PDB file of C-alpha atoms in Angstrom:
ATOM      1  CA  UNK A  11      -5.613 -12.264   4.721  1.00  0.00           C
ATOM      2  CA  UNK A  12      -6.575 -15.928   5.055  1.00  0.00           C
ATOM      3  CA  UNK A  13      -7.267 -18.192   2.079  1.00  0.00           C
ATOM      4  CA  UNK A  14      -9.393 -21.329   2.354  1.00  0.00           C
ATOM      5  CA  UNK A  15      -9.680 -23.621  -0.678  1.00  0.00           C
ATOM      6  CA  UNK A  16     -12.543 -26.088  -0.293  1.00  0.00           C
ATOM      7  CA  UNK A  17     -11.261 -29.654  -0.534  1.00  0.00           C
ATOM      8  CA  UNK A  18     -14.199 -31.970  -1.159  1.00  0.00           C
ATOM      9  CA  UNK A  19     -15.098 -34.369  -3.981  1.00  0.00           C
ATOM     10  CA  UNK A  20     -18.586 -32.846  -4.344  1.00  0.00           C
ATOM     11  CA  UNK A  21     -17.049 -29.404  -4.811  1.00  0.00           C
ATOM     12  CA  UNK A  22     -14.670 -30.779  -7.442  1.00  0.00           C
ATOM     13  CA  UNK A  23     -17.467 -32.593  -9.265  1.00  0.00           C
ATOM     14  CA  UNK A  24     -19.794 -29.584  -9.406  1.00  0.00           C
ATOM     15  CA  UNK A  25     -16.971 -27.280 -10.460  1.00  0.00           C
ATOM     16  CA  UNK A  26     -16.057 -29.635 -13.325  1.00  0.00           C
ATOM     17  CA  UNK A  27     -19.614 -29.479 -14.674  1.00  0.00           C
ATOM     18  CA  UNK A  28     -19.601 -25.669 -14.320  1.00  0.00           C
ATOM     19  CA  UNK A  29     -16.421 -25.435 -16.380  1.00  0.00           C
ATOM     20  CA  UNK A  30     -17.901 -27.463 -19.258  1.00  0.00           C
ATOM     21  CA  UNK A  31     -18.907 -25.084 -22.048  1.00  0.00           C
ATOM     22  CA  UNK A  32     -21.781 -27.416 -22.949  1.00  0.00           C
ATOM     23  CA  UNK A  33     -23.495 -26.961 -19.567  1.00  0.00           C
ATOM     24  CA  UNK A  34     -26.723 -24.963 -20.177  1.00  0.00           C
ATOM     25  CA  UNK A  35     -27.628 -21.883 -18.130  1.00  0.00           C
ATOM     26  CA  UNK A  36     -30.374 -23.639 -16.167  1.00  0.00           C
ATOM     27  CA  UNK A  37     -27.977 -26.348 -14.995  1.00  0.00           C
ATOM     28  CA  UNK A  38     -25.239 -23.770 -14.417  1.00  0.00           C
ATOM     29  CA  UNK A  39     -27.506 -21.739 -12.108  1.00  0.00           C
ATOM     30  CA  UNK A  40     -28.515 -24.835 -10.155  1.00  0.00           C
ATOM     31  CA  UNK A  41     -24.920 -25.974  -9.685  1.00  0.00           C
ATOM     32  CA  UNK A  42     -23.730 -22.524  -8.607  1.00  0.00           C
ATOM     33  CA  UNK A  43     -26.463 -22.530  -5.960  1.00  0.00           C
ATOM     34  CA  UNK A  44     -25.430 -25.985  -4.719  1.00  0.00           C
ATOM     35  CA  UNK A  45     -21.727 -25.169  -4.799  1.00  0.00           C
ATOM     36  CA  UNK A  46     -22.161 -21.939  -2.854  1.00  0.00           C
ATOM     37  CA  UNK A  47     -24.088 -23.821  -0.158  1.00  0.00           C
ATOM     38  CA  UNK A  48     -21.037 -26.055   0.278  1.00  0.00           C
ATOM     39  CA  UNK A  49     -18.695 -23.049   0.324  1.00  0.00           C
ATOM     40  CA  UNK A  50     -20.974 -21.240   2.786  1.00  0.00           C
ATOM     41  CA  UNK A  51     -20.472 -24.061   5.271  1.00  0.00           C
ATOM     42  CA  UNK A  52     -16.746 -23.259   5.302  1.00  0.00           C
ATOM     43  CA  UNK A  53     -17.206 -19.486   5.120  1.00  0.00           C
ATOM     44  CA  UNK A  54     -19.448 -19.405   8.193  1.00  0.00           C
ATOM     45  CA  UNK A  55     -17.273 -21.613  10.373  1.00  0.00           C
ATOM     46  CA  UNK A  56     -16.431 -18.599  12.570  1.00  0.00           C
ATOM     47  CA  UNK A  57     -19.767 -16.807  12.425  1.00  0.00           C
ATOM     48  CA  UNK A  58     -20.475 -15.122  15.748  1.00  0.00           C
ATOM     49  CA  UNK A  59     -22.811 -16.845  18.208  1.00  0.00           C
ATOM     50  CA  UNK A  60     -24.084 -16.274  21.727  1.00  0.00           C
ATOM     51  CA  UNK A  61     -25.523 -18.648  24.358  1.00  0.00           C
ATOM     52  CA  UNK A  62     -29.243 -19.402  24.289  1.00  0.00           C
ATOM     53  CA  UNK A  63     -31.128 -21.374  26.919  1.00  0.00           C
ATOM     54  CA  UNK A  64     -33.883 -23.647  25.617  1.00  0.00           C
ATOM     55  CA  UNK A  65     -36.090 -26.431  26.898  1.00  0.00           C
ATOM     56  CA  UNK A  66     -36.011 -29.780  25.104  1.00  0.00           C
ATOM     57  CA  UNK A  67     -38.749 -32.421  25.590  1.00  0.00           C
ATOM     58  CA  UNK A  68     -36.511 -33.843  28.336  1.00  0.00           C
ATOM     59  CA  UNK A  69     -34.818 -30.954  30.151  1.00  0.00           C
ATOM     60  CA  UNK A  70     -33.362 -27.470  29.818  1.00  0.00           C
ATOM     61  CA  UNK A  71     -30.029 -26.918  28.110  1.00  0.00           C
ATOM     62  CA  UNK A  72     -27.888 -24.133  26.739  1.00  0.00           C
ATOM     63  CA  UNK A  73     -27.243 -23.954  23.022  1.00  0.00           C
ATOM     64  CA  UNK A  74     -26.215 -21.103  20.759  1.00  0.00           C
ATOM     65  CA  UNK A  75     -27.844 -18.651  18.399  1.00  0.00           C
ATOM     66  CA  UNK A  76     -26.361 -16.265  15.856  1.00  0.00           C
ATOM     67  CA  UNK A  77     -25.371 -13.029  17.560  1.00  0.00           C
ATOM     68  CA  UNK A  78     -26.805  -9.589  16.874  1.00  0.00           C
ATOM     69  CA  UNK A  79     -26.271  -7.666  14.731  1.00  0.00           C
ATOM     70  CA  UNK A  80     -27.089 -10.179  12.014  1.00  0.00           C
ATOM     71  CA  UNK A  81     -24.470 -11.002   9.390  1.00  0.00           C
ATOM     72  CA  UNK A  82     -24.712  -9.020   6.166  1.00  0.00           C
ATOM     73  CA  UNK A  83     -24.538 -10.855   2.833  1.00  0.00           C
ATOM     74  CA  UNK A  84     -23.542  -8.675  -0.132  1.00  0.00           C
ATOM     75  CA  UNK A  85     -23.707 -10.110  -3.652  1.00  0.00           C
ATOM     76  CA  UNK A  86     -21.676  -8.098  -6.138  1.00  0.00           C
ATOM     77  CA  UNK A  87     -23.978  -7.462  -9.101  1.00  0.00           C
ATOM     78  CA  UNK A  88     -24.778  -9.010 -11.416  1.00  0.00           C
ATOM     79  CA  UNK A  89     -23.073 -12.394 -11.234  1.00  0.00           C
ATOM     80  CA  UNK A  90     -23.051 -12.423  -7.436  1.00  0.00           C
ATOM     81  CA  UNK A  91     -26.847 -12.682  -7.469  1.00  0.00           C
ATOM     82  CA  UNK A  92     -26.503 -16.271  -8.606  1.00  0.00           C
ATOM     83  CA  UNK A  93     -24.743 -17.032  -5.313  1.00  0.00           C
ATOM     84  CA  UNK A  94     -27.212 -15.324  -2.985  1.00  0.00           C
ATOM     85  CA  UNK A  95     -29.731 -18.092  -2.358  1.00  0.00           C
ATOM     86  CA  UNK A  96     -27.036 -20.672  -1.692  1.00  0.00           C
ATOM     87  CA  UNK A  97     -25.542 -18.398   0.965  1.00  0.00           C
ATOM     88  CA  UNK A  98     -28.760 -17.298   2.668  1.00  0.00           C
ATOM     89  CA  UNK A  99     -29.943 -20.905   2.791  1.00  0.00           C
ATOM     90  CA  UNK A 100     -27.184 -21.449   5.363  1.00  0.00           C
ATOM     91  CA  UNK A 101     -27.789 -18.206   7.289  1.00  0.00           C
ATOM     92  CA  UNK A 102     -31.460 -17.291   6.703  1.00  0.00           C
ATOM     93  CA  UNK A 103     -31.374 -14.622   9.432  1.00  0.00           C
ATOM     94  CA  UNK A 104     -28.741 -12.629   7.538  1.00  0.00           C
ATOM     95  CA  UNK A 105     -29.590  -9.271   6.040  1.00  0.00           C
ATOM     96  CA  UNK A 106     -28.815  -8.653   2.373  1.00  0.00           C
ATOM     97  CA  UNK A 107     -27.181  -5.636   0.770  1.00  0.00           C
ATOM     98  CA  UNK A 108     -26.264  -5.089  -2.863  1.00  0.00           C
ATOM     99  CA  UNK A 109     -23.196  -3.608  -4.509  1.00  0.00           C
ATOM    100  CA  UNK A 110     -22.950  -2.998  -8.235  1.00  0.00           C
ATOM    101  CA  UNK A 111     -19.405  -3.176  -9.582  1.00  0.00           C
ATOM    102  CA  UNK A 112     -18.330  -3.899 -13.130  1.00  0.00           C
ATOM    103  CA  UNK A 113     -14.990  -4.146 -14.864  1.00  0.00           C
ATOM    104  CA  UNK A 114     -14.048  -1.467 -17.384  1.00  0.00           C
ATOM    105  CA  UNK A 115     -12.933  -3.645 -20.299  1.00  0.00           C
ATOM    106  CA  UNK A 116     -10.389  -1.074 -21.472  1.00  0.00           C
ATOM    107  CA  UNK A 117      -8.689  -0.340 -18.133  1.00  0.00           C
ATOM    108  CA  UNK A 118      -9.727  -3.531 -16.261  1.00  0.00           C
ATOM    109  CA  UNK A 119     -10.562  -1.312 -13.267  1.00  0.00           C
ATOM    110  CA  UNK A 120     -13.701  -1.800 -11.158  1.00  0.00           C
ATOM    111  CA  UNK A 121     -16.411   0.850 -11.573  1.00  0.00           C
ATOM    112  CA  UNK A 122     -19.222   1.273  -9.004  1.00  0.00           C
ATOM    113  CA  UNK A 123     -22.697   1.760 -10.465  1.00  0.00           C
ATOM    114  CA  UNK A 124     -25.046   0.731  -7.624  1.00  0.00           C
ATOM    115  CA  UNK A 125     -25.013   0.633  -3.821  1.00  0.00           C
ATOM    116  CA  UNK A 126     -27.621  -0.618  -1.382  1.00  0.00           C
ATOM    117  CA  UNK A 127     -25.739  -1.001   1.892  1.00  0.00           C
ATOM    118  CA  UNK A 128     -26.241   0.321   5.424  1.00  0.00           C
ATOM    119  CA  UNK A 129     -24.222   3.460   6.141  1.00  0.00           C
ATOM    120  CA  UNK A 130     -22.858   1.951   9.359  1.00  0.00           C
ATOM    121  CA  UNK A 131     -21.388  -1.560   9.308  1.00  0.00           C
ATOM    122  CA  UNK A 132     -19.627  -1.349  12.663  1.00  0.00           C
ATOM    123  CA  UNK A 133     -19.477  -4.776  14.345  1.00  0.00           C
ATOM    124  CA  UNK A 134     -21.166  -6.447  11.362  1.00  0.00           C
ATOM    125  CA  UNK A 135     -19.771  -9.620   9.826  1.00  0.00           C
ATOM    126  CA  UNK A 136     -19.874  -9.087   6.076  1.00  0.00           C
ATOM    127  CA  UNK A 137     -19.932 -11.836   3.444  1.00  0.00           C
ATOM    128  CA  UNK A 138     -19.131 -10.666  -0.086  1.00  0.00           C
ATOM    129  CA  UNK A 139     -20.254 -12.878  -2.982  1.00  0.00           C
ATOM    130  CA  UNK A 140     -18.458 -12.729  -6.331  1.00  0.00           C
ATOM    131  CA  UNK A 141     -17.983 -15.800  -8.552  1.00  0.00           C
ATOM    132  CA  UNK A 142     -14.614 -14.822 -10.029  1.00  0.00           C
ATOM    133  CA  UNK A 143     -11.573 -13.373  -8.276  1.00  0.00           C
ATOM    134  CA  UNK A 144      -9.646 -12.610 -11.460  1.00  0.00           C
ATOM    135  CA  UNK A 145      -7.584  -9.412 -11.390  1.00  0.00           C
ATOM    136  CA  UNK A 146      -8.710  -8.696  -7.835  1.00  0.00           C
ATOM    137  CA  UNK A 147      -9.818  -5.153  -8.646  1.00  0.00           C
ATOM    138  CA  UNK A 148     -13.533  -5.714  -8.082  1.00  0.00           C
ATOM    139  CA  UNK A 149     -13.069  -7.435  -4.750  1.00  0.00           C
ATOM    140  CA  UNK A 150     -10.554  -4.828  -3.535  1.00  0.00           C
ATOM    141  CA  UNK A 151     -13.079  -2.095  -4.354  1.00  0.00           C
ATOM    142  CA  UNK A 152     -15.868  -4.007  -2.573  1.00  0.00           C
ATOM    143  CA  UNK A 153     -13.745  -4.588   0.532  1.00  0.00           C
ATOM    144  CA  UNK A 154     -12.719  -0.929   0.628  1.00  0.00           C
ATOM    145  CA  UNK A 155     -16.394   0.003   0.337  1.00  0.00           C
ATOM    146  CA  UNK A 156     -17.438  -1.971   3.427  1.00  0.00           C
ATOM    147  CA  UNK A 157     -14.335  -0.961   5.386  1.00  0.00           C
ATOM    148  CA  UNK A 158     -15.224   2.693   4.859  1.00  0.00           C
ATOM    149  CA  UNK A 159     -18.528   1.940   6.584  1.00  0.00           C
ATOM    150  CA  UNK A 160     -16.913   0.361   9.634  1.00  0.00           C
ATOM    151  CA  UNK A 161     -16.770  -3.361   8.830  1.00  0.00           C
ATOM    152  CA  UNK A 162     -13.775  -5.163  10.302  1.00  0.00           C
ATOM    153  CA  UNK A 163     -14.686  -8.830   9.733  1.00  0.00           C
ATOM    154  CA  UNK A 164     -15.027  -9.587   6.016  1.00  0.00           C
ATOM    155  CA  UNK A 165     -15.298 -12.907   4.186  1.00  0.00           C
ATOM    156  CA  UNK A 166     -15.353 -13.164   0.389  1.00  0.00           C
ATOM    157  CA  UNK A 167     -16.877 -16.267  -1.169  1.00  0.00           C
ATOM    158  CA  UNK A 168     -15.768 -16.961  -4.754  1.00  0.00           C
ATOM    159  CA  UNK A 169     -15.986 -19.927  -7.096  1.00  0.00           C
ATOM    160  CA  UNK A 170     -12.563 -19.378  -8.653  1.00  0.00           C
ATOM    161  CA  UNK A 171      -9.481 -17.273  -7.936  1.00  0.00           C
ATOM    162  CA  UNK A 172      -6.133 -16.647  -9.607  1.00  0.00           C
ATOM    163  CA  UNK A 173      -2.694 -16.303  -8.015  1.00  0.00           C
ATOM    164  CA  UNK A 174      -2.460 -12.806  -9.530  1.00  0.00           C
ATOM    165  CA  UNK A 175      -5.787 -11.700  -8.057  1.00  0.00           C
ATOM    166  CA  UNK A 176      -4.971 -13.108  -4.641  1.00  0.00           C
ATOM    167  CA  UNK A 177      -1.655 -11.224  -4.636  1.00  0.00           C
ATOM    168  CA  UNK A 178      -3.371  -7.957  -5.553  1.00  0.00           C
ATOM    169  CA  UNK A 179      -5.908  -8.518  -2.792  1.00  0.00           C
ATOM    170  CA  UNK A 180      -3.298  -9.371  -0.186  1.00  0.00           C
ATOM    171  CA  UNK A 181      -1.232  -6.288  -1.065  1.00  0.00           C
ATOM    172  CA  UNK A 182      -4.303  -4.022  -0.959  1.00  0.00           C
ATOM    173  CA  UNK A 183      -5.745  -5.336   2.297  1.00  0.00           C
ATOM    174  CA  UNK A 184      -2.473  -5.734   4.167  1.00  0.00           C
ATOM    175  CA  UNK A 185      -2.955  -5.898   7.898  1.00  0.00           C
ATOM    176  CA  UNK A 186      -5.794  -3.369   7.986  1.00  0.00           C
ATOM    177  CA  UNK A 187      -8.517  -5.902   8.688  1.00  0.00           C
ATOM    178  CA  UNK A 188      -9.301  -9.598   9.067  1.00  0.00           C
ATOM    179  CA  UNK A 189     -10.277 -10.804   5.582  1.00  0.00           C
ATOM    180  CA  UNK A 190     -10.987 -14.424   4.696  1.00  0.00           C
ATOM    181  CA  UNK A 191     -11.245 -15.693   1.117  1.00  0.00           C
ATOM    182  CA  UNK A 192     -13.151 -18.947   0.553  1.00  0.00           C
ATOM    183  CA  UNK A 193     -12.920 -20.458  -2.944  1.00  0.00           C
ATOM    184  CA  UNK A 194     -13.678 -23.728  -4.709  1.00  0.00           C
ATOM    185  CA  UNK A 195     -10.342 -23.624  -6.561  1.00  0.00           C
ATOM    186  CA  UNK A 196      -7.338 -21.460  -7.385  1.00  0.00           C
ATOM    187  CA  UNK A 197      -6.768 -21.678 -11.148  1.00  0.00           C
ATOM    188  CA  UNK A 198      -3.543 -21.384 -13.136  1.00  0.00           C
ATOM    189  CA  UNK A 199      -3.415 -17.765 -14.306  1.00  0.00           C
ATOM    190  CA  UNK A 200      -4.979 -14.837 -16.132  1.00  0.00           C
ATOM    191  CA  UNK A 201      -4.783 -14.630 -19.920  1.00  0.00           C
ATOM    192  CA  UNK A 202      -4.078 -11.458 -21.906  1.00  0.00           C
ATOM    193  CA  UNK A 203      -7.768 -10.499 -21.758  1.00  0.00           C
ATOM    194  CA  UNK A 204      -7.707 -10.868 -17.953  1.00  0.00           C
ATOM    195  CA  UNK A 205      -9.904 -13.967 -17.945  1.00  0.00           C
ATOM    196  CA  UNK A 206      -9.224 -16.901 -15.633  1.00  0.00           C
ATOM    197  CA  UNK A 207      -7.499 -19.926 -17.202  1.00  0.00           C
ATOM    198  CA  UNK A 208      -8.832 -22.615 -17.372  1.00  0.00           C
ATOM    199  CA  UNK A 209     -11.776 -20.852 -15.708  1.00  0.00           C
ATOM    200  CA  UNK A 210     -15.396 -21.252 -16.708  1.00  0.00           C
ATOM    201  CA  UNK A 211     -15.972 -18.221 -18.930  1.00  0.00           C
ATOM    202  CA  UNK A 212     -18.000 -15.149 -17.982  1.00  0.00           C
ATOM    203  CA  UNK A 213     -20.022 -16.223 -14.941  1.00  0.00           C
ATOM    204  CA  UNK A 214     -22.680 -13.537 -15.427  1.00  0.00           C
ATOM    205  CA  UNK A 215     -23.291 -14.489 -19.054  1.00  0.00           C
ATOM    206  CA  UNK A 216     -23.437 -18.171 -18.220  1.00  0.00           C
ATOM    207  CA  UNK A 217     -25.884 -17.537 -15.369  1.00  0.00           C
ATOM    208  CA  UNK A 218     -28.192 -15.077 -17.099  1.00  0.00           C
ATOM    209  CA  UNK A 219     -27.311 -14.963 -20.779  1.00  0.00           C
ATOM    210  CA  UNK A 220     -25.785 -12.126 -22.774  1.00  0.00           C
ATOM    211  CA  UNK A 221     -27.841  -8.933 -22.338  1.00  0.00           C
TER     212      UNK A 221
END
């Protein structure tokens, strides 16, 4: 498992505003979109390409295009939806799947309630979107889900992570597959309710309200 923490003043600035409890939902949604676009730049650094010959106004040259099959972007519902546009803005040719996972608040385990993914993900680069890597349970379940379908190149894009969640993820993934984690920051710890400290609260509620 490889961890990449984005180190950029714009990332730090936007994350600070996201953390502020006074930031309204409309601003929160906009900043998540902008922040994910910055994270997507790092997450796609090793996206697969192939040569493509083109003609410029001056001459012919060889550039690159994204390889087939197209990357697959998978937001983890519901909070991951707030990250989707920022990611697909960078790779508009990507296909999009959906995975519904939620945390059981009594056991803190991830429970699957929706799945809209191809049955065969062999040779597909998969980008999982989940704002918070807290306990790690949700992301472990999502990674296992795509591995069962043949994926072997998985990148998770998160706003925040915890040392505890990263350890759980590293232990669960092991050397089975190449997994990259791209985050804006690694926070201090989990509290007794398994929320990230200092964190930014419940990302889904702050994006969409309490429903």
